[in-house]
């Protein structure tokens, strides 16, 4: 399995266009030892031909253009190596990119029934995907399940890889109407993915509320974990003047502090652990900061755009 991180920042990217926090200002004026990051986007392939996306970031068009692997195949007048997209949640930042893919291209979208309901009932702009011939095909994921995924339509063939899912949060975004929310399954609000191929597994949870610990069952055996590194501390948005909400209020387990990610991450996990979806306010982005050092000392790595892995 080959994995490529096309974007590693949280919503807004780094720097964020309207943010003048220490990090964003420092990056703009050159005083901060840090690297720009686009909004979180992950891609993987098991055969180096068909690629799958995790989420669809608002930066997806430029991210695809920056990755030569995702260019149309040489022998085709039109087409894309992107075969499917796995959607983890209805958060704007993991959906908006679908609109970049509206150019009459057919592919699969894997999403829970609740997420599909939000898009099809209340956000009909995503119906532009149906203009492709054949139209985009929606595949339903359960919040807890194992789905065999095929790269060809040959009958009787074993799945090329397995997608296992786990519920990560029970809260829907504010833009979903009060009428619709009670009809949605709480466990389908945000899900994590484990992709398994030839005895190797990749666990992905860019948005982890920490309200349950089921995710540790998939993170413990994973060869590679890409996990929520949004905030260093619970009160980070308050301290930087960005919001009155805490990290936990908006569904992100902070890295540090009591019962933060560093404390909750399973001690016996065996694979590489990479922090992704890093908010522009997070001090770990400053490569000279004590927080950046603390991440490395805790055995984690920090994702950057263009980072690649082979499993
Ligand atoms: Zn900022």
mmCIF file of C-alpha atoms and ligand atoms in Angstrom:
data_model
loop_
_atom_site.group_PDB
_atom_site.id
_atom_site.type_symbol
_atom_site.label_atom_id
_atom_site.label_comp_id
_atom_site.label_asym_id
_atom_site.label_seq_id
_atom_site.Cartn_x
_atom_site.Cartn_y
_atom_site.Cartn_z
ATOM 1 C CA UNK A 1 0.000 0.000 0.000
ATOM 2 C CA UNK A 2 1.286 3.451 -0.887
ATOM 3 C CA UNK A 3 -0.006 6.454 1.062
ATOM 4 C CA UNK A 4 0.454 10.087 0.186
ATOM 5 C CA UNK A 5 -0.476 13.082 2.337
ATOM 6 C CA UNK A 6 -1.671 15.794 -0.020
ATOM 7 C CA UNK A 7 -2.648 18.182 2.770
ATOM 8 C CA UNK A 8 -1.963 18.176 6.510
ATOM 9 C CA UNK A 9 -3.582 21.289 8.035
ATOM 10 C CA UNK A 10 -6.963 21.663 9.706
ATOM 11 C CA UNK A 11 -9.726 23.813 8.186
ATOM 12 C CA UNK A 12 -8.398 27.144 6.984
ATOM 13 C CA UNK A 13 -4.941 25.744 6.154
ATOM 14 C CA UNK A 14 -1.672 27.278 7.316
ATOM 15 C CA UNK A 15 -1.469 30.213 7.204
ATOM 16 C CA UNK A 16 -5.186 30.915 7.342
ATOM 17 C CA UNK A 17 -6.252 33.851 5.194
ATOM 18 C CA UNK A 18 -7.899 35.831 8.022
ATOM 19 C CA UNK A 19 -5.774 34.763 10.989
ATOM 20 C CA UNK A 20 -3.041 36.840 12.572
ATOM 21 C CA UNK A 21 -2.105 34.450 15.379
ATOM 22 C CA UNK A 22 1.566 34.099 16.300
ATOM 23 C CA UNK A 23 1.983 31.190 13.871
ATOM 24 C CA UNK A 24 0.168 32.685 10.875
ATOM 25 C CA UNK A 25 1.778 36.124 11.320
ATOM 26 C CA UNK A 26 5.205 34.532 11.837
ATOM 27 C CA UNK A 27 4.891 32.409 8.715
ATOM 28 C CA UNK A 28 3.896 35.452 6.657
ATOM 29 C CA UNK A 29 6.758 37.637 7.863
ATOM 30 C CA UNK A 30 9.364 34.877 7.752
ATOM 31 C CA UNK A 31 10.171 34.890 11.486
ATOM 32 C CA UNK A 32 8.713 31.414 12.166
ATOM 33 C CA UNK A 33 10.559 28.174 11.425
ATOM 34 C CA UNK A 34 7.580 26.375 9.850
ATOM 35 C CA UNK A 35 6.136 25.177 6.551
ATOM 36 C CA UNK A 36 2.890 26.123 4.795
ATOM 37 C CA UNK A 37 0.224 23.425 4.767
ATOM 38 C CA UNK A 38 -2.949 22.896 2.754
ATOM 39 C CA UNK A 39 -6.107 21.421 4.272
ATOM 40 C CA UNK A 40 -6.047 17.747 5.229
ATOM 41 C CA UNK A 41 -6.229 15.339 2.325
ATOM 42 C CA UNK A 42 -4.977 11.764 2.216
ATOM 43 C CA UNK A 43 -4.677 9.423 -0.797
ATOM 44 C CA UNK A 44 -3.689 5.770 -1.034
ATOM 45 C CA UNK A 45 -3.278 3.059 -3.650
ATOM 46 C CA UNK A 46 -2.624 -0.653 -3.494
ATOM 47 C CA UNK A 47 -1.708 -1.166 -7.170
ATOM 48 C CA UNK A 48 -0.205 2.229 -8.145
ATOM 49 C CA UNK A 49 -2.998 2.620 -10.698
ATOM 50 C CA UNK A 50 -6.276 3.234 -8.880
ATOM 51 C CA UNK A 51 -6.124 5.792 -6.053
ATOM 52 C CA UNK A 52 -8.578 6.364 -3.222
ATOM 53 C CA UNK A 53 -9.041 9.644 -1.392
ATOM 54 C CA UNK A 54 -9.881 10.038 2.287
ATOM 55 C CA UNK A 55 -12.086 13.078 2.543
ATOM 56 C CA UNK A 56 -12.378 15.745 -0.135
ATOM 57 C CA UNK A 57 -10.636 18.910 1.027
ATOM 58 C CA UNK A 58 -11.453 22.471 -0.065
ATOM 59 C CA UNK A 59 -7.918 22.485 -1.578
ATOM 60 C CA UNK A 60 -8.482 19.301 -3.576
ATOM 61 C CA UNK A 61 -8.100 20.774 -7.054
ATOM 62 C CA UNK A 62 -4.635 22.197 -6.381
ATOM 63 C CA UNK A 63 -3.671 19.098 -4.398
ATOM 64 C CA UNK A 64 -4.523 16.853 -7.364
ATOM 65 C CA UNK A 65 -2.582 19.102 -9.735
ATOM 66 C CA UNK A 66 0.444 18.905 -7.411
ATOM 67 C CA UNK A 67 0.433 15.075 -7.413
ATOM 68 C CA UNK A 68 1.562 13.645 -10.782
ATOM 69 C CA UNK A 69 0.163 10.228 -9.765
ATOM 70 C CA UNK A 70 -3.335 11.707 -9.931
ATOM 71 C CA UNK A 71 -3.084 13.073 -13.489
ATOM 72 C CA UNK A 72 -5.303 11.494 -16.188
ATOM 73 C CA UNK A 73 -3.828 8.228 -17.571
ATOM 74 C CA UNK A 74 -1.685 8.869 -20.681
ATOM 75 C CA UNK A 75 -3.765 6.724 -23.017
ATOM 76 C CA UNK A 76 -7.101 8.373 -22.141
ATOM 77 C CA UNK A 77 -8.703 11.497 -23.568
ATOM 78 C CA UNK A 78 -10.491 11.986 -20.289
ATOM 79 C CA UNK A 79 -10.355 10.150 -16.985
ATOM 80 C CA UNK A 80 -8.721 9.924 -13.606
ATOM 81 C CA UNK A 81 -6.844 7.380 -11.503
ATOM 82 C CA UNK A 82 -9.133 8.395 -8.619
ATOM 83 C CA UNK A 83 -11.485 5.448 -8.193
ATOM 84 C CA UNK A 84 -13.231 6.375 -4.986
ATOM 85 C CA UNK A 85 -13.514 8.699 -2.034
ATOM 86 C CA UNK A 86 -14.090 7.681 1.574
ATOM 87 C CA UNK A 87 -15.840 10.428 3.530
ATOM 88 C CA UNK A 88 -15.168 10.443 7.297
ATOM 89 C CA UNK A 89 -17.685 13.115 8.302
ATOM 90 C CA UNK A 90 -20.026 15.874 7.077
ATOM 91 C CA UNK A 91 -17.567 18.573 8.202
ATOM 92 C CA UNK A 92 -17.291 21.214 5.503
ATOM 93 C CA UNK A 93 -13.547 20.689 5.275
ATOM 94 C CA UNK A 94 -13.868 17.025 4.421
ATOM 95 C CA UNK A 95 -16.635 17.501 1.827
ATOM 96 C CA UNK A 96 -16.131 20.710 -0.106
ATOM 97 C CA UNK A 97 -13.637 19.131 -2.477
ATOM 98 C CA UNK A 98 -16.360 16.935 -3.947
ATOM 99 C CA UNK A 99 -17.451 20.029 -5.869
ATOM 100 C CA UNK A 100 -13.995 20.170 -7.503
ATOM 101 C CA UNK A 101 -14.672 16.686 -8.903
ATOM 102 C CA UNK A 102 -17.844 17.666 -10.744
ATOM 103 C CA UNK A 103 -16.379 17.560 -14.279
ATOM 104 C CA UNK A 104 -18.532 14.683 -15.537
ATOM 105 C CA UNK A 105 -16.285 12.055 -13.950
ATOM 106 C CA UNK A 106 -17.656 8.819 -12.520
ATOM 107 C CA UNK A 107 -16.246 7.404 -9.273
ATOM 108 C CA UNK A 108 -17.428 5.802 -6.036
ATOM 109 C CA UNK A 109 -18.241 7.739 -2.866
ATOM 110 C CA UNK A 110 -18.211 5.729 0.364
ATOM 111 C CA UNK A 111 -20.209 7.363 3.166
ATOM 112 C CA UNK A 112 -22.597 6.515 5.984
ATOM 113 C CA UNK A 113 -26.345 6.649 5.327
ATOM 114 C CA UNK A 114 -26.611 9.721 7.605
ATOM 115 C CA UNK A 115 -23.956 11.636 5.692
ATOM 116 C CA UNK A 116 -25.637 10.786 2.378
ATOM 117 C CA UNK A 117 -28.935 12.047 3.774
ATOM 118 C CA UNK A 118 -27.358 15.401 4.727
ATOM 119 C CA UNK A 119 -25.938 15.870 1.242
ATOM 120 C CA UNK A 120 -28.922 14.650 -0.734
ATOM 121 C CA UNK A 121 -31.734 16.230 1.313
ATOM 122 C CA UNK A 122 -30.331 19.567 2.410
ATOM 123 C CA UNK A 123 -27.302 20.269 0.247
ATOM 124 C CA UNK A 124 -28.479 19.577 -3.234
ATOM 125 C CA UNK A 125 -25.537 21.360 -4.841
ATOM 126 C CA UNK A 126 -23.704 18.028 -4.474
ATOM 127 C CA UNK A 127 -26.208 16.664 -6.995
ATOM 128 C CA UNK A 128 -23.866 18.074 -9.690
ATOM 129 C CA UNK A 129 -21.953 14.796 -9.272
ATOM 130 C CA UNK A 130 -24.909 12.981 -10.815
ATOM 131 C CA UNK A 131 -24.249 14.605 -14.184
ATOM 132 C CA UNK A 132 -21.472 12.078 -14.892
ATOM 133 C CA UNK A 133 -22.386 9.136 -17.108
ATOM 134 C CA UNK A 134 -22.616 6.769 -15.326
ATOM 135 C CA UNK A 135 -23.331 9.021 -12.321
ATOM 136 C CA UNK A 136 -21.180 8.963 -9.205
ATOM 137 C CA UNK A 137 -22.005 5.798 -7.294
ATOM 138 C CA UNK A 138 -22.734 6.064 -3.569
ATOM 139 C CA UNK A 139 -21.739 3.123 -1.366
ATOM 140 C CA UNK A 140 -23.100 2.943 2.162
ATOM 141 C CA UNK A 141 -20.713 2.457 5.066
ATOM 142 C CA UNK A 142 -21.822 1.448 8.535
ATOM 143 C CA UNK A 143 -20.217 3.140 11.537
ATOM 144 C CA UNK A 144 -18.932 -0.228 12.747
ATOM 145 C CA UNK A 145 -18.190 -2.675 10.012
ATOM 146 C CA UNK A 146 -15.842 -4.345 7.595
ATOM 147 C CA UNK A 147 -16.355 -3.783 3.877
ATOM 148 C CA UNK A 148 -14.519 -5.758 1.191
ATOM 149 C CA UNK A 149 -13.497 -3.399 -1.630
ATOM 150 C CA UNK A 150 -12.867 -4.582 -5.197
ATOM 151 C CA UNK A 151 -10.832 -2.963 -7.946
ATOM 152 C CA UNK A 152 -12.486 -4.958 -10.722
ATOM 153 C CA UNK A 153 -15.938 -6.297 -11.405
ATOM 154 C CA UNK A 154 -14.797 -9.892 -11.975
ATOM 155 C CA UNK A 155 -17.286 -12.118 -10.167
ATOM 156 C CA UNK A 156 -15.947 -14.288 -7.362
ATOM 157 C CA UNK A 157 -12.724 -12.329 -6.937
ATOM 158 C CA UNK A 158 -11.473 -11.749 -3.387
ATOM 159 C CA UNK A 159 -11.631 -8.124 -2.159
ATOM 160 C CA UNK A 160 -8.537 -6.079 -3.017
ATOM 161 C CA UNK A 161 -8.588 -4.486 0.425
ATOM 162 C CA UNK A 162 -10.792 -4.227 3.503
ATOM 163 C CA UNK A 163 -12.196 -0.998 4.898
ATOM 164 C CA UNK A 164 -13.034 -1.313 8.608
ATOM 165 C CA UNK A 165 -14.875 1.555 10.305
ATOM 166 C CA UNK A 166 -15.272 2.797 13.870
ATOM 167 C CA UNK A 167 -17.436 5.628 15.310
ATOM 168 C CA UNK A 168 -15.399 8.600 16.581
ATOM 169 C CA UNK A 169 -17.975 11.247 17.471
ATOM 170 C CA UNK A 170 -21.742 11.673 17.863
ATOM 171 C CA UNK A 171 -22.068 15.379 17.011
ATOM 172 C CA UNK A 172 -23.208 16.799 13.673
ATOM 173 C CA UNK A 173 -22.026 20.159 12.311
ATOM 174 C CA UNK A 174 -24.067 23.317 12.968
ATOM 175 C CA UNK A 175 -25.144 23.636 9.325
ATOM 176 C CA UNK A 176 -27.294 20.486 9.528
ATOM 177 C CA UNK A 177 -30.881 21.559 10.267
ATOM 178 C CA UNK A 178 -32.514 20.923 13.647
ATOM 179 C CA UNK A 179 -35.218 18.971 11.778
ATOM 180 C CA UNK A 180 -32.749 16.603 10.155
ATOM 181 C CA UNK A 181 -30.427 15.872 13.113
ATOM 182 C CA UNK A 182 -32.911 13.652 15.042
ATOM 183 C CA UNK A 183 -33.259 11.445 11.951
ATOM 184 C CA UNK A 184 -29.490 10.803 11.788
ATOM 185 C CA UNK A 185 -27.649 8.011 13.577
ATOM 186 C CA UNK A 186 -25.379 9.543 16.280
ATOM 187 C CA UNK A 187 -22.625 6.961 15.704
ATOM 188 C CA UNK A 188 -22.447 7.953 12.022
ATOM 189 C CA UNK A 189 -21.428 11.578 12.723
ATOM 190 C CA UNK A 190 -17.685 10.954 12.319
ATOM 191 C CA UNK A 191 -16.024 7.638 11.558
ATOM 192 C CA UNK A 192 -12.448 6.399 11.474
ATOM 193 C CA UNK A 193 -11.074 4.053 8.829
ATOM 194 C CA UNK A 194 -8.718 1.119 8.886
ATOM 195 C CA UNK A 195 -7.589 0.007 5.425
ATOM 196 C CA UNK A 196 -6.150 -3.496 5.387
ATOM 197 C CA UNK A 197 -4.164 -5.066 2.543
ATOM 198 C CA UNK A 198 -1.805 -8.060 2.535
ATOM 199 C CA UNK A 199 -1.446 -8.154 6.303
ATOM 200 C CA UNK A 200 -0.721 -4.418 6.660
ATOM 201 C CA UNK A 201 -3.099 -1.827 8.015
ATOM 202 C CA UNK A 202 -3.477 1.929 7.882
ATOM 203 C CA UNK A 203 -5.633 3.636 10.531
ATOM 204 C CA UNK A 204 -6.988 7.115 9.807
ATOM 205 C CA UNK A 205 -8.750 9.410 12.297
ATOM 206 C CA UNK A 206 -8.150 13.093 11.454
ATOM 207 C CA UNK A 207 -11.003 14.123 13.735
ATOM 208 C CA UNK A 208 -11.058 12.346 17.082
ATOM 209 C CA UNK A 209 -13.410 13.506 19.827
ATOM 210 C CA UNK A 210 -12.049 11.087 22.417
ATOM 211 C CA UNK A 211 -15.570 10.524 23.754
ATOM 212 C CA UNK A 212 -15.171 6.781 23.291
ATOM 213 C CA UNK A 213 -12.133 4.535 23.161
ATOM 214 C CA UNK A 214 -13.265 2.103 20.458
ATOM 215 C CA UNK A 215 -10.710 3.598 18.056
ATOM 216 C CA UNK A 216 -7.850 2.129 20.079
ATOM 217 C CA UNK A 217 -8.834 -1.341 18.814
ATOM 218 C CA UNK A 218 -7.911 -0.275 15.279
ATOM 219 C CA UNK A 219 -4.977 1.971 16.238
ATOM 220 C CA UNK A 220 -3.197 -0.660 18.346
ATOM 221 C CA UNK A 221 -2.445 -3.170 15.556
ATOM 222 C CA UNK A 222 -2.023 -0.568 12.761
ATOM 223 C CA UNK A 223 1.294 -0.361 10.912
ATOM 224 C CA UNK A 224 0.629 3.334 10.314
ATOM 225 C CA UNK A 225 -1.752 5.671 12.139
ATOM 226 C CA UNK A 226 -2.712 9.123 10.861
ATOM 227 C CA UNK A 227 -4.443 10.787 13.781
ATOM 228 C CA UNK A 228 -5.935 14.059 14.992
ATOM 229 C CA UNK A 229 -3.228 16.603 15.806
ATOM 230 C CA UNK A 230 -5.532 19.630 15.530
ATOM 231 C CA UNK A 231 -4.836 21.299 18.875
ATOM 232 C CA UNK A 232 -2.032 21.196 21.394
ATOM 233 C CA UNK A 233 -4.207 22.326 24.327
ATOM 234 C CA UNK A 234 -7.903 22.353 25.111
ATOM 235 C CA UNK A 235 -8.030 26.179 25.516
ATOM 236 C CA UNK A 236 -5.889 26.967 22.456
ATOM 237 C CA UNK A 237 -8.611 28.818 20.519
ATOM 238 C CA UNK A 238 -9.443 30.955 23.552
ATOM 239 C CA UNK A 239 -5.827 31.839 24.216
ATOM 240 C CA UNK A 240 -5.224 32.822 20.598
ATOM 241 C CA UNK A 241 -8.465 34.824 20.498
ATOM 242 C CA UNK A 242 -9.951 32.703 17.723
ATOM 243 C CA UNK A 243 -13.029 31.414 19.567
ATOM 244 C CA UNK A 244 -14.583 30.946 22.985
ATOM 245 C CA UNK A 245 -14.871 27.208 22.427
ATOM 246 C CA UNK A 246 -12.485 24.557 23.664
ATOM 247 C CA UNK A 247 -10.896 21.913 21.457
ATOM 248 C CA UNK A 248 -13.186 19.298 23.030
ATOM 249 C CA UNK A 249 -16.239 21.537 22.419
ATOM 250 C CA UNK A 250 -15.614 21.277 18.684
ATOM 251 C CA UNK A 251 -14.861 17.563 18.653
ATOM 252 C CA UNK A 252 -11.076 17.413 18.878
ATOM 253 C CA UNK A 253 -9.138 15.702 21.629
ATOM 254 C CA UNK A 254 -6.156 17.974 22.424
ATOM 255 C CA UNK A 255 -2.685 16.445 22.320
ATOM 256 C CA UNK A 256 -1.537 17.537 25.794
ATOM 257 C CA UNK A 257 -3.130 17.660 29.214
ATOM 258 C CA UNK A 258 -5.106 15.208 31.306
ATOM 259 C CA UNK A 259 -6.706 12.491 29.157
ATOM 260 C CA UNK A 260 -5.341 14.160 26.012
ATOM 261 C CA UNK A 261 -4.256 12.129 22.989
ATOM 262 C CA UNK A 262 -0.751 11.470 24.311
ATOM 263 C CA UNK A 263 -2.287 9.915 27.436
ATOM 264 C CA UNK A 264 -5.007 8.021 25.601
ATOM 265 C CA UNK A 265 -2.954 6.619 22.731
ATOM 266 C CA UNK A 266 -2.452 2.887 23.335
ATOM 267 C CA UNK A 267 0.946 2.182 24.878
ATOM 268 C CA UNK A 268 1.283 -1.091 22.989
ATOM 269 C CA UNK A 269 0.548 0.338 19.522
ATOM 270 C CA UNK A 270 3.226 -0.992 17.197
ATOM 271 C CA UNK A 271 3.235 1.227 14.103
ATOM 272 C CA UNK A 272 4.345 4.721 13.147
ATOM 273 C CA UNK A 273 2.030 7.411 14.519
ATOM 274 C CA UNK A 274 1.615 10.612 12.573
ATOM 275 C CA UNK A 275 -0.274 13.741 13.664
ATOM 276 C CA UNK A 276 -2.412 15.256 10.902
ATOM 277 C CA UNK A 277 -5.141 17.936 10.578
ATOM 278 C CA UNK A 278 -2.977 20.450 12.453
ATOM 279 C CA UNK A 279 -4.633 23.768 13.199
ATOM 280 C CA UNK A 280 -2.753 26.951 12.347
ATOM 281 C CA UNK A 281 -2.799 27.980 16.032
ATOM 282 C CA UNK A 282 -1.017 24.804 17.148
ATOM 283 C CA UNK A 283 2.454 25.552 18.602
ATOM 284 C CA UNK A 284 3.816 22.240 17.236
ATOM 285 C CA UNK A 285 3.948 23.910 13.788
ATOM 286 C CA UNK A 286 6.847 26.053 15.082
ATOM 287 C CA UNK A 287 9.769 23.694 14.589
ATOM 288 C CA UNK A 288 11.786 25.505 17.254
ATOM 289 C CA UNK A 289 9.070 25.233 19.920
ATOM 290 C CA UNK A 290 9.188 23.036 23.045
ATOM 291 C CA UNK A 291 5.806 21.604 21.974
ATOM 292 C CA UNK A 292 7.270 20.463 18.627
ATOM 293 C CA UNK A 293 10.073 18.741 20.524
ATOM 294 C CA UNK A 294 7.583 17.187 22.971
ATOM 295 C CA UNK A 295 5.664 15.598 20.071
ATOM 296 C CA UNK A 296 8.816 13.926 18.785
ATOM 297 C CA UNK A 297 9.816 12.859 22.310
ATOM 298 C CA UNK A 298 6.370 11.251 22.739
ATOM 299 C CA UNK A 299 7.074 9.065 19.701
ATOM 300 C CA UNK A 300 4.837 10.890 17.219
ATOM 301 C CA UNK A 301 5.684 12.486 13.887
ATOM 302 C CA UNK A 302 4.076 15.589 12.375
ATOM 303 C CA UNK A 303 2.532 15.278 8.914
ATOM 304 C CA UNK A 304 3.510 17.672 6.129
ATOM 305 C CA UNK A 305 2.171 18.098 2.615
ATOM 306 C CA UNK A 306 3.824 15.594 0.275
ATOM 307 C CA UNK A 307 4.740 13.092 3.040
ATOM 308 C CA UNK A 308 4.655 9.512 1.693
ATOM 309 C CA UNK A 309 4.597 6.012 3.149
ATOM 310 C CA UNK A 310 4.902 2.486 1.818
ATOM 311 C CA UNK A 311 3.357 -0.400 3.748
HETATM 312 ZN ZN1 LIG B 1 -3.445 31.447 12.729
#
